[in-house]
Short mmCIF file of C-alpha atoms and ligand atoms in Angstrom, two decimals:
data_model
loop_
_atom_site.label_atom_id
_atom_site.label_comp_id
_atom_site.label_asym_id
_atom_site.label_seq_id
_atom_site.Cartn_x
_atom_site.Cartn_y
_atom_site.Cartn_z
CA UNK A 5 32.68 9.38 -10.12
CA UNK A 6 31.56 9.71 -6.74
CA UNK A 7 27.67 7.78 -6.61
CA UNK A 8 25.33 7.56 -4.09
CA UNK A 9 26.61 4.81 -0.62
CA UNK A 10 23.41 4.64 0.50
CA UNK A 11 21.56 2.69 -2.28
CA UNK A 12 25.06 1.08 -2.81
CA UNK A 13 24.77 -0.52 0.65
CA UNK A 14 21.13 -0.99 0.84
CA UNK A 15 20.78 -5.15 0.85
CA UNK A 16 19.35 -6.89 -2.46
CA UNK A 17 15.76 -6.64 -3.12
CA UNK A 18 15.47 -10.10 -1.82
CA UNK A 19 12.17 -11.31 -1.34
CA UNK A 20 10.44 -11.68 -4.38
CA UNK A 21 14.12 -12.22 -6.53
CA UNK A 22 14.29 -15.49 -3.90
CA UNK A 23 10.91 -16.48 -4.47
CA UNK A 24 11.20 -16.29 -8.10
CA UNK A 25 14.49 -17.99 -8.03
CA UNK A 26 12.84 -21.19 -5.80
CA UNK A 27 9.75 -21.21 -8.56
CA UNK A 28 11.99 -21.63 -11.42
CA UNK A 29 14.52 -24.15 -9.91
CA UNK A 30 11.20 -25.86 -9.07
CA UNK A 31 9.36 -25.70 -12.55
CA UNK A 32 12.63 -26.65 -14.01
CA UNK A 33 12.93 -29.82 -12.30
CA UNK A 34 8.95 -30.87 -12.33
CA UNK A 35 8.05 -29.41 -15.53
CA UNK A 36 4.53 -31.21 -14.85
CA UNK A 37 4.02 -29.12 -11.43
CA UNK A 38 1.13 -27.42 -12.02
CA UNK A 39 2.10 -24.32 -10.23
CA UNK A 40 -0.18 -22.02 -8.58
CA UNK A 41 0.43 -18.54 -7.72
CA UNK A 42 -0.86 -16.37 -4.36
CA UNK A 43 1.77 -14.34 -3.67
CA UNK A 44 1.09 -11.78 -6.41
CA UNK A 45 -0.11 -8.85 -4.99
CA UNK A 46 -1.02 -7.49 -8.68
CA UNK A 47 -4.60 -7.41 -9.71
CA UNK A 48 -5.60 -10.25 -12.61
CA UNK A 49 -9.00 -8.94 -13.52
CA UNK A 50 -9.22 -6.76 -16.82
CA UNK A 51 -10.29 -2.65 -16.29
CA UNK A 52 -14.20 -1.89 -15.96
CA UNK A 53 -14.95 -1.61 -19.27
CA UNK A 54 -17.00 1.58 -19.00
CA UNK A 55 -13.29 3.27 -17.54
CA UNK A 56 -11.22 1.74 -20.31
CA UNK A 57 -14.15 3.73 -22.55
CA UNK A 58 -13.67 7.35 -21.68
CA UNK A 59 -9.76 6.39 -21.65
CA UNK A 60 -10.24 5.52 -25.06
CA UNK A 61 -12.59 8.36 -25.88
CA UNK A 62 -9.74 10.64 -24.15
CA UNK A 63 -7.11 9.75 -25.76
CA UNK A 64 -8.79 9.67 -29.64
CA UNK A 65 -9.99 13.00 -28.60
CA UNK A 66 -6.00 14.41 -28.32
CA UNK A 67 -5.99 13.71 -31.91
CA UNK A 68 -8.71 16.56 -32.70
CA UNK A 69 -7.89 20.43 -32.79
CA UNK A 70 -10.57 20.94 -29.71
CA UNK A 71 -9.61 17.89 -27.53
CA UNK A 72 -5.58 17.84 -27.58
CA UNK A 73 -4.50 17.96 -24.06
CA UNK A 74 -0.51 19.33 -23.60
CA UNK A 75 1.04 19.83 -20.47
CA UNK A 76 -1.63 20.11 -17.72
CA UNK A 77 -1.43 21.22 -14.53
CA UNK A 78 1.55 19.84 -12.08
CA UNK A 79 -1.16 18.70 -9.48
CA UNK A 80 -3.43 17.44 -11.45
CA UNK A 81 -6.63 18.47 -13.17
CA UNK A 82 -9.76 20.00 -11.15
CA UNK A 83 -12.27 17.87 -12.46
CA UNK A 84 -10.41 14.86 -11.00
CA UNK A 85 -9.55 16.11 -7.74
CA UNK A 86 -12.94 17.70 -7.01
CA UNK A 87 -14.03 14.81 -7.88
CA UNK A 88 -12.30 12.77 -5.93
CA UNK A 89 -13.22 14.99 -2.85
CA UNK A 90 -16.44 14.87 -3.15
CA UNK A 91 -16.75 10.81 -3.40
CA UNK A 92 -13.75 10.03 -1.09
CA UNK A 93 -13.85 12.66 1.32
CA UNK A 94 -16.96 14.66 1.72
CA UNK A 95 -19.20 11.47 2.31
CA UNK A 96 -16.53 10.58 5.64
CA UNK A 97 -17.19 14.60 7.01
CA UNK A 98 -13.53 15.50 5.84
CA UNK A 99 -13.74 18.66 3.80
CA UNK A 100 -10.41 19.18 1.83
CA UNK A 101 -10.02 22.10 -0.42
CA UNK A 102 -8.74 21.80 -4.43
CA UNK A 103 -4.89 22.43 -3.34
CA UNK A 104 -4.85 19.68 -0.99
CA UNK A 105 -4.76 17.20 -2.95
CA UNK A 106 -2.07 15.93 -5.85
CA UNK A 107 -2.48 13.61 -8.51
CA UNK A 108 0.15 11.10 -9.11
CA UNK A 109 1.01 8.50 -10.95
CA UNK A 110 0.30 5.71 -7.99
CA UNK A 111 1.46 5.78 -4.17
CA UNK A 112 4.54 4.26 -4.83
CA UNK A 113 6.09 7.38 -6.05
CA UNK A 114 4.39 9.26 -3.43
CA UNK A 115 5.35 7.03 -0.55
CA UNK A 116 8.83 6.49 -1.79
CA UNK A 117 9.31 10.74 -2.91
CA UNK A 118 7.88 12.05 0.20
CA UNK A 119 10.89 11.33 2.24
CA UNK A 120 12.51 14.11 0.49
CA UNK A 121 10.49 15.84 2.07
CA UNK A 122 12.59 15.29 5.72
CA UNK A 123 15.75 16.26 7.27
CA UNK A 124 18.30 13.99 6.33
CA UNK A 125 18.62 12.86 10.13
CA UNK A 126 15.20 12.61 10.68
CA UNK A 127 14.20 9.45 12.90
CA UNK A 128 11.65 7.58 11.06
CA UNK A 129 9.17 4.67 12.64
CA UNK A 130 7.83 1.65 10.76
CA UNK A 131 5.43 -0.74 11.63
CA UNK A 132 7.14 -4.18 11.28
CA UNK A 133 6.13 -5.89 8.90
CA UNK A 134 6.10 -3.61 6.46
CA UNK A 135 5.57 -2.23 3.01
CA UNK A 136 9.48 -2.55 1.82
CA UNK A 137 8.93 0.62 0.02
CA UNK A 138 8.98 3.01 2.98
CA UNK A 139 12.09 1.44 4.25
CA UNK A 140 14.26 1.13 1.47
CA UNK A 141 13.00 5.52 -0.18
CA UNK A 142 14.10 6.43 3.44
CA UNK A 143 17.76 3.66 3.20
CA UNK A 144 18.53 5.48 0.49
CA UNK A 145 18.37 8.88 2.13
CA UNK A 146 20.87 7.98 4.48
CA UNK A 147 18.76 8.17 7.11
CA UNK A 148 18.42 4.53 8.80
CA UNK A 149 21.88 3.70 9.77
CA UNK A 150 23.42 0.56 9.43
CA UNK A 151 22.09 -2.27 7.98
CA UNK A 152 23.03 -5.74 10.32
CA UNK A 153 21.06 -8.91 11.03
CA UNK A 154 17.89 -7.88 8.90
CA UNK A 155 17.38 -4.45 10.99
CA UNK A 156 18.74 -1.17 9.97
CA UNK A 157 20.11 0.35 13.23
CA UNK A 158 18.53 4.22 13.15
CA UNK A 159 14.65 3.06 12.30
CA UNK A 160 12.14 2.55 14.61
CA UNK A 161 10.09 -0.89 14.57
CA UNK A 162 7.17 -0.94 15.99
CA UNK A 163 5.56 -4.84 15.74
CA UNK A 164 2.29 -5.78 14.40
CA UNK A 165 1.63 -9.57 15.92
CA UNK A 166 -0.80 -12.10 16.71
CA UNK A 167 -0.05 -11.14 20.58
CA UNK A 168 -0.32 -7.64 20.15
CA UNK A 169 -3.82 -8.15 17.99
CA UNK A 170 -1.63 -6.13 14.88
CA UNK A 171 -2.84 -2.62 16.97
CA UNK A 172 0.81 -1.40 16.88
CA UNK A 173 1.96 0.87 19.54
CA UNK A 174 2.65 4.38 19.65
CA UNK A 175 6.92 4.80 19.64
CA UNK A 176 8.29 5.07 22.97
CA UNK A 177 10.81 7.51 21.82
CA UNK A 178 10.96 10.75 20.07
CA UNK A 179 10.60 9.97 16.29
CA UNK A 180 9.49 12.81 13.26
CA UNK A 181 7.90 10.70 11.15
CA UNK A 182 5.50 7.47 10.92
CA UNK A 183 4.67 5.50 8.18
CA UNK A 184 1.19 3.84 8.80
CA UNK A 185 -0.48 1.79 6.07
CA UNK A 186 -4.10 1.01 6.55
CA UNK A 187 -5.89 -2.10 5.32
CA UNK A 188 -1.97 -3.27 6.04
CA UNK A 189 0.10 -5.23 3.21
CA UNK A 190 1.01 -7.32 4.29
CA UNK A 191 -0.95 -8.22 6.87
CA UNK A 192 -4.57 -7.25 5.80
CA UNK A 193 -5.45 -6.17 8.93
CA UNK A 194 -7.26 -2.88 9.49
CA UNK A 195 -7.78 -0.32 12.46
CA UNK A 196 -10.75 0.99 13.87
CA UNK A 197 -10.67 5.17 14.32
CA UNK A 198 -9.98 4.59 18.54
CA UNK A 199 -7.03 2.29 17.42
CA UNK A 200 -5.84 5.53 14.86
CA UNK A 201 -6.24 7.91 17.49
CA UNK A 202 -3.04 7.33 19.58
CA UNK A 203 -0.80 7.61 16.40
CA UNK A 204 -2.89 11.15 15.92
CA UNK A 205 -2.35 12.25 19.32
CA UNK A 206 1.29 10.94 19.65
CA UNK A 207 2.20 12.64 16.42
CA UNK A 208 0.58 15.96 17.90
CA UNK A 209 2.47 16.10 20.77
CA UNK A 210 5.56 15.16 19.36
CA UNK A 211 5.55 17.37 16.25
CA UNK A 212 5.58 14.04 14.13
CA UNK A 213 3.94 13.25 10.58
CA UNK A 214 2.46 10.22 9.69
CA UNK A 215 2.15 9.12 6.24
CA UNK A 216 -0.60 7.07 5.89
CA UNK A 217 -0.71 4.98 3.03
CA UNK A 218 -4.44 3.85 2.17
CA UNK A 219 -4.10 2.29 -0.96
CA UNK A 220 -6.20 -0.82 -0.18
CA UNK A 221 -8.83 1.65 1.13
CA UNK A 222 -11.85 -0.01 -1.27
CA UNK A 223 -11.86 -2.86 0.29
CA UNK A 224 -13.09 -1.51 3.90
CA UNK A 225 -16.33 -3.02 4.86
CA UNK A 226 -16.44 -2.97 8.53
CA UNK A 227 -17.74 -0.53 10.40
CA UNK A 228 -15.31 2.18 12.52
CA UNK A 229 -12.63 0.96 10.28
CA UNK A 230 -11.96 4.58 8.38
CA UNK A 231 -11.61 5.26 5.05
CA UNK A 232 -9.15 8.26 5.91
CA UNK A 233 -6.92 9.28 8.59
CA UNK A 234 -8.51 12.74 8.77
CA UNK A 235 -11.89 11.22 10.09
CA UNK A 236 -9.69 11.15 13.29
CA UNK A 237 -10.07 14.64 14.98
CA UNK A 238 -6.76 16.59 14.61
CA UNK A 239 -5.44 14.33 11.98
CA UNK A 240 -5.52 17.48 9.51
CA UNK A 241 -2.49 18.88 11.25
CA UNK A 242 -0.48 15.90 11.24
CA UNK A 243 -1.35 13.51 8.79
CA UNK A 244 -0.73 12.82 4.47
CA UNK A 245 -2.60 10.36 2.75
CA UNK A 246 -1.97 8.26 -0.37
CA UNK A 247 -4.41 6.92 -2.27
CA UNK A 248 -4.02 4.94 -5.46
CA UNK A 249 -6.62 3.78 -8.26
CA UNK A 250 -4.43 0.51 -8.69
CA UNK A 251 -6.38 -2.01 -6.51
CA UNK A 252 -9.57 0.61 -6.47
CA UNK A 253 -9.80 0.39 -10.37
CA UNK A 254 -7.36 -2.50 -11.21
CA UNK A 255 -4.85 0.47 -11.92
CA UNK A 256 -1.64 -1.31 -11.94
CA UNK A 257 -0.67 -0.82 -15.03
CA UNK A 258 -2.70 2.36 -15.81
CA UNK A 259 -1.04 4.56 -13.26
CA UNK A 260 -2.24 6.58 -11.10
CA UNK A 261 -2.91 7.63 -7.42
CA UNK A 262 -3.51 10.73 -5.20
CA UNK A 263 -1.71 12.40 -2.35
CA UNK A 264 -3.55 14.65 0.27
CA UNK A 265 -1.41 16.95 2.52
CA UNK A 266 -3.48 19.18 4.32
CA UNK A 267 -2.59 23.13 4.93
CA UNK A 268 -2.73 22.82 8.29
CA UNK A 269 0.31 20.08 8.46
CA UNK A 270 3.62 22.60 9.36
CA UNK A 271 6.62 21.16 9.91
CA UNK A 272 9.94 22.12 11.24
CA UNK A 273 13.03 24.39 9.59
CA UNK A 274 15.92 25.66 12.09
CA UNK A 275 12.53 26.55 14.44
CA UNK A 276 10.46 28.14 12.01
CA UNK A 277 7.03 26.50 10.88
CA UNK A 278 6.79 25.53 7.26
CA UNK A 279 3.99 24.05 5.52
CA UNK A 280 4.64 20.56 3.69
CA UNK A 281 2.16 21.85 1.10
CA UNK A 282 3.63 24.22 -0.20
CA UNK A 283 7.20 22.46 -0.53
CA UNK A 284 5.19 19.62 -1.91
CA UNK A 285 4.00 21.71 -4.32
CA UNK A 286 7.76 23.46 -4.71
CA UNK A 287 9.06 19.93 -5.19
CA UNK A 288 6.66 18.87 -7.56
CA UNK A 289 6.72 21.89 -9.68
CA UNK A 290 10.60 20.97 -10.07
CA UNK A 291 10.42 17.14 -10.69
CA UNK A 292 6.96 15.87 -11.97
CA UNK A 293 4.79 17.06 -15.01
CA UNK A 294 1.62 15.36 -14.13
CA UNK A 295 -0.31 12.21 -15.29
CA UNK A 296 -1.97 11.82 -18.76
CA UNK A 297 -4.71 13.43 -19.59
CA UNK A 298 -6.59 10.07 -20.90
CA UNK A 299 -5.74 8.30 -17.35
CA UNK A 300 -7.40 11.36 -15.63
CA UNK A 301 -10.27 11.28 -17.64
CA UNK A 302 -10.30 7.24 -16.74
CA UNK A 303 -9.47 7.99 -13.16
CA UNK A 304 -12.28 10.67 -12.64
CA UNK A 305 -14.88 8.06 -14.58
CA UNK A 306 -14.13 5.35 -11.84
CA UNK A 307 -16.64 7.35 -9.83
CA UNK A 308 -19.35 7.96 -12.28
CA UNK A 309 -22.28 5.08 -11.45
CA UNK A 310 -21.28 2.66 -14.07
CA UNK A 311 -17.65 2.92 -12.92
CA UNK A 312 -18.30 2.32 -9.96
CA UNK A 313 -20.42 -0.26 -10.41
CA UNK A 314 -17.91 -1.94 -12.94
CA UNK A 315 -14.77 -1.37 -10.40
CA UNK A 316 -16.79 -2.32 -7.26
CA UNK A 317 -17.79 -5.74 -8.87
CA UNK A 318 -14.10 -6.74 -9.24
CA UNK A 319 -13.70 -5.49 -5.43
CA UNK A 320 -16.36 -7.91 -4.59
CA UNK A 321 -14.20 -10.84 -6.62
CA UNK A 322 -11.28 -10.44 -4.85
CA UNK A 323 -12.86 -9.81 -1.35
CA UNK A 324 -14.50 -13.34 -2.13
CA UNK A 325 -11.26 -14.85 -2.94
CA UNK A 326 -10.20 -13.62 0.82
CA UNK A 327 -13.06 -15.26 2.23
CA UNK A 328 -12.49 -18.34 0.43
CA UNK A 329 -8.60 -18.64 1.52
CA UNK A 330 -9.70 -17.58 5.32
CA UNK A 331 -13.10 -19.59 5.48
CA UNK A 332 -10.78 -22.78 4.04
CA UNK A 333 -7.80 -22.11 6.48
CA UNK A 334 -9.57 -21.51 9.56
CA UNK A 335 -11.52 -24.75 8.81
CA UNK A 336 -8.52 -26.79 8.90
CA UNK A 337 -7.55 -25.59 11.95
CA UNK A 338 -4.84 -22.69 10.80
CA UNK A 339 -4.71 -19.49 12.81
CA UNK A 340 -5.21 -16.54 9.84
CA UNK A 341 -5.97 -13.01 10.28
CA UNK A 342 -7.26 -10.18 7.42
CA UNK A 343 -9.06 -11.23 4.10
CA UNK A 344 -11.92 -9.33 5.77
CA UNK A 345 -10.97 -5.38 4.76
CA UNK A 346 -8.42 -6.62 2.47
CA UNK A 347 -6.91 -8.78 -0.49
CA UNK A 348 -3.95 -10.39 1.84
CA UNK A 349 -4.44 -13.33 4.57
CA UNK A 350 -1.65 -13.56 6.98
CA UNK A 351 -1.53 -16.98 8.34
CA UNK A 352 0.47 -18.22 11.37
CA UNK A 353 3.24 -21.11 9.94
CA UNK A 354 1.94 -24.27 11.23
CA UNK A 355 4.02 -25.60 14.29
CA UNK A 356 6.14 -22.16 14.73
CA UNK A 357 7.80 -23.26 11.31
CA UNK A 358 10.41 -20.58 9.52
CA UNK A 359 8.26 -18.91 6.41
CA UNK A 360 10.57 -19.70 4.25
CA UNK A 361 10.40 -23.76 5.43
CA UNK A 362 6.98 -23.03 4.90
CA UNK A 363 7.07 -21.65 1.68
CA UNK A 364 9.11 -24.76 -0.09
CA UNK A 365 6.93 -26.88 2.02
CA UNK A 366 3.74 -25.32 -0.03
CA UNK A 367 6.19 -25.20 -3.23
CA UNK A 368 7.06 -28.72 -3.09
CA UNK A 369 3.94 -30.84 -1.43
CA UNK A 370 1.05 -27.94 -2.63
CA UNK A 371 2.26 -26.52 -5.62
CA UNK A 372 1.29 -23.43 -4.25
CA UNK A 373 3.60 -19.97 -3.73
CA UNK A 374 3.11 -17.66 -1.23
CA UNK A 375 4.70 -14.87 0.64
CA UNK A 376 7.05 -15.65 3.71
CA UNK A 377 6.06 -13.14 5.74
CA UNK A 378 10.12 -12.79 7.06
CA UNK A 379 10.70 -11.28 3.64
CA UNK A 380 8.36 -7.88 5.32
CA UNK A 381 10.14 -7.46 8.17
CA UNK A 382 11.77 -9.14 11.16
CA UNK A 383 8.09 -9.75 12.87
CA UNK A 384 6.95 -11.18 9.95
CA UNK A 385 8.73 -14.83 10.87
CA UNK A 386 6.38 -17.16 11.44
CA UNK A 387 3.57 -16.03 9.29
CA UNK A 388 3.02 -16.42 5.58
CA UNK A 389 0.98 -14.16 3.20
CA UNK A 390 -1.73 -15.23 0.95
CA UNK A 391 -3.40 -13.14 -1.46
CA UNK A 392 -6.69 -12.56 -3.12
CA UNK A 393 -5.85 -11.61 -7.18
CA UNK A 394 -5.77 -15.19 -8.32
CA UNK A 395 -9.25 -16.60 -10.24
CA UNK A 396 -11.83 -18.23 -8.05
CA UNK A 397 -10.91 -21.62 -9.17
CA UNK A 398 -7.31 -21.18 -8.54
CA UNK A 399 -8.34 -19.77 -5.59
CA UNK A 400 -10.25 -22.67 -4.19
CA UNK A 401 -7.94 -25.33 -5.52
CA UNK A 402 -5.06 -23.64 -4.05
CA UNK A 403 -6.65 -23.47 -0.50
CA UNK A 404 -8.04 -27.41 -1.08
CA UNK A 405 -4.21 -28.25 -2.04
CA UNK A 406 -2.72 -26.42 1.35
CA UNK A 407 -5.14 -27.79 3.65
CA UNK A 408 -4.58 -31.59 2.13
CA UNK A 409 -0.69 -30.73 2.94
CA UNK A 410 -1.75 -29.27 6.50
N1 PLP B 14 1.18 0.88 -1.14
C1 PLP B 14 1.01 -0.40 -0.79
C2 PLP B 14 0.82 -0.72 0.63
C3 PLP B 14 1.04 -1.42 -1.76
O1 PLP B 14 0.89 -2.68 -1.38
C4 PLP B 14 1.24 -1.07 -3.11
C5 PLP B 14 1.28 -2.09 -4.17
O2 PLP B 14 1.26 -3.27 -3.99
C6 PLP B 14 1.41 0.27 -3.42
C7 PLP B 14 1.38 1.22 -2.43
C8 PLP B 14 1.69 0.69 -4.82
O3 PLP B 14 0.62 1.38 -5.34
P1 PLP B 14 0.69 2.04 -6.78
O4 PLP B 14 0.41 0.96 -7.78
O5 PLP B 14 -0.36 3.09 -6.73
O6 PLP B 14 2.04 2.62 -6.98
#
């Protein structure tokens, strides 16, 4: 049986296997630790309960003669995806039309499928540190080379640091494709539409895509920071979104998300233009039958007033967590950056320590896990991720507890 070398060589998923591994032995040995966690980057807080409603209502209805829902359509329904453009896009000035946009079951898949999407010797570009996801969907391709000294030899890093301000730079060489995620994981740091613009124009000129993963999108409150790629000019022709109702609507375990790829976007075959619609659409056809009809119905209800209202007030509980871990941190003198547009803080390691002497350092003294940032990406050493989707009091014991170690 001949299988797949690609994802047999692609490294173990480390990071949170390690950090797992370092709780237990810890727990095991001081069953009294009490142990608390900010490295989760799942949402805690239960569904709005208006949502969870018309789910509910949706899915007794598939029991009646008039409301059973079979297969529905591949790309999702209309009444979701209008109205998803008209509360996500038309409000920004980005007009989209019905076929634009696919519904998913979260922008995982979508991040991690898309790659199909590329030649198999396509050069891709990551900024470093990074969303493992885009990484490892492309590993397994074949397309990144080898895999030595925590870099894979045929991808393009481009670093997101405290020097550089996280604004990464445009590649210096050719590459086809650029994976862009915006409010970052890990780094929660956001960038304002001038910042977008040279990715835009470099992907232009260079006949490159960028996927831009916006899944933290809800939690954008400052000003210029976009909620979509597209509100950059020229982004329609080489830009796709993902969007994802897991940290919008505490989704994580609902499932679902959204995709756009615009008409205009052509891409390359043996020098003629093709449009990654349409074999988006051809792929999808093939390989995915859509998401429940119940989970639509939830996902579409997000937006009506009380969902919003509902979702937006768990938003606000998080985004306080954020302020609480920054606020705390910055007080006691640590250099942090995010928790503004986003549920992560990225903190510098105190003295230039390794993240992961830092993390059994916060284990062991704080009783506290976080995320070293090294496990993202080689420019993540030296930083440490916090997150936001603990409870308040967890949250403000867990920042007293650091700083008393600090
Ligand atoms: N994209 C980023 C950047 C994420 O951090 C996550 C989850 O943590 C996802 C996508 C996954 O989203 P979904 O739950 O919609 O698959």
């Amino acid at each position: 049986m001949k299988l797949n070398p690609h994802i047999a060589a692609l490294p173990a998923g480390y990071l949170f296997a390690e950090i797992a591994k370092r709780v237990k032995m810890y727990s095991q040995e001081h069953p009294e630790a009490d142990i608390l966690k900010l490295g989760i980057g799942d949402v805690t807080r239960p569904l709005s309960a208006y949502v969870a409603g018309k789910m509910a209502d949706a899915a007794a209805a598939m029991a009646t003669k008039e409301g059973f829902h079979g297969y529905g359509p591949d790309y999702g329904y209309d009444f979701l995806i209008n109205t998803i453009i008209e509360h996500d896009y038309v409000p920004y000035g980005v007009n989209l039309t019905e076929e634009e946009v696919f519904i998913s079951d979260g922008a995982k898949s979508d991040v991690g499928n898309l790659q199909e999407l590329f030649a198999p010797d396509a050069v891709i570009a990551v900024t470093d540190p990074v969303y493992p996801v885009y990484v490892d969907s492309n590993a397994m391709a074949g397309r990144l080379g080898e895999y030595q000294d925590g870099k894979w030899s045929r991808l393009v890093y481009l670093p997101c640091n405290a020097e550089n301000g996280f604004v990464p730079s445009v590649p210096e060489e050719h590459v086809d494709v650029i994976y862009l995620c915006y409010p970052n994981n890990p780094t929660g740091t956001v960038l304002t539409k001038e910042q977008l613009k040279p990715f835009v124009d470099y992907a232009l000129r260079n006949d490159a895509v960028i996927v831009c993963d916006s899944a933290y999108k809800a939690f954008i409150t400052t000003e210029n920071v976009p909620h979509s790629i597209y509100e950059v000019e020229g982004a329609e022709k080489c830009a796709i979104e993902c969007c994802s109702f897991s940290k919008t609507a505490g989704f994580t375990g609902v499932r679902c998300g959204y995709m756009v790829i615009p008409k205009a976007l052509m891409g390359d075959v043996n020098g003629e233009k093709i449009s990654l619609n349409r074999m988006w659409q051809r792929r999808s056809s093939t390989k995915f039958n859509g998401v429940s009809f119940p989970v639509q119905v939830a996902s579409a209800a997000v937006y009506d007033e009380q969902g919003w209202q509902e979702v937006m007030e768990s938003i606000a509980a998080y985004r306080e967590n954020a302020r609480i871990i920054r606020e705390g941190l910055e007080k006691a003198g640590c250099t942090v950056f995010g928790g503004v547009d986003s549920p992560y803080v990225w903190m510098k390691t105190p003295n230039g320590m390794k993240s992961w002497d830092f993390f059994d350092l916060l284990l062991t003294k704080a009783h506290v896990v976080g995320t070293p940032g090294e496990g993202f990406g080689p420019s993540g050493e030296g930083y440490f991720r916090l997150t936001a989707f603990n409870t308040k009091e967890n949250t403000i014991e867990a920042v007293r507890r650091i700083v008393s170690v600090l």
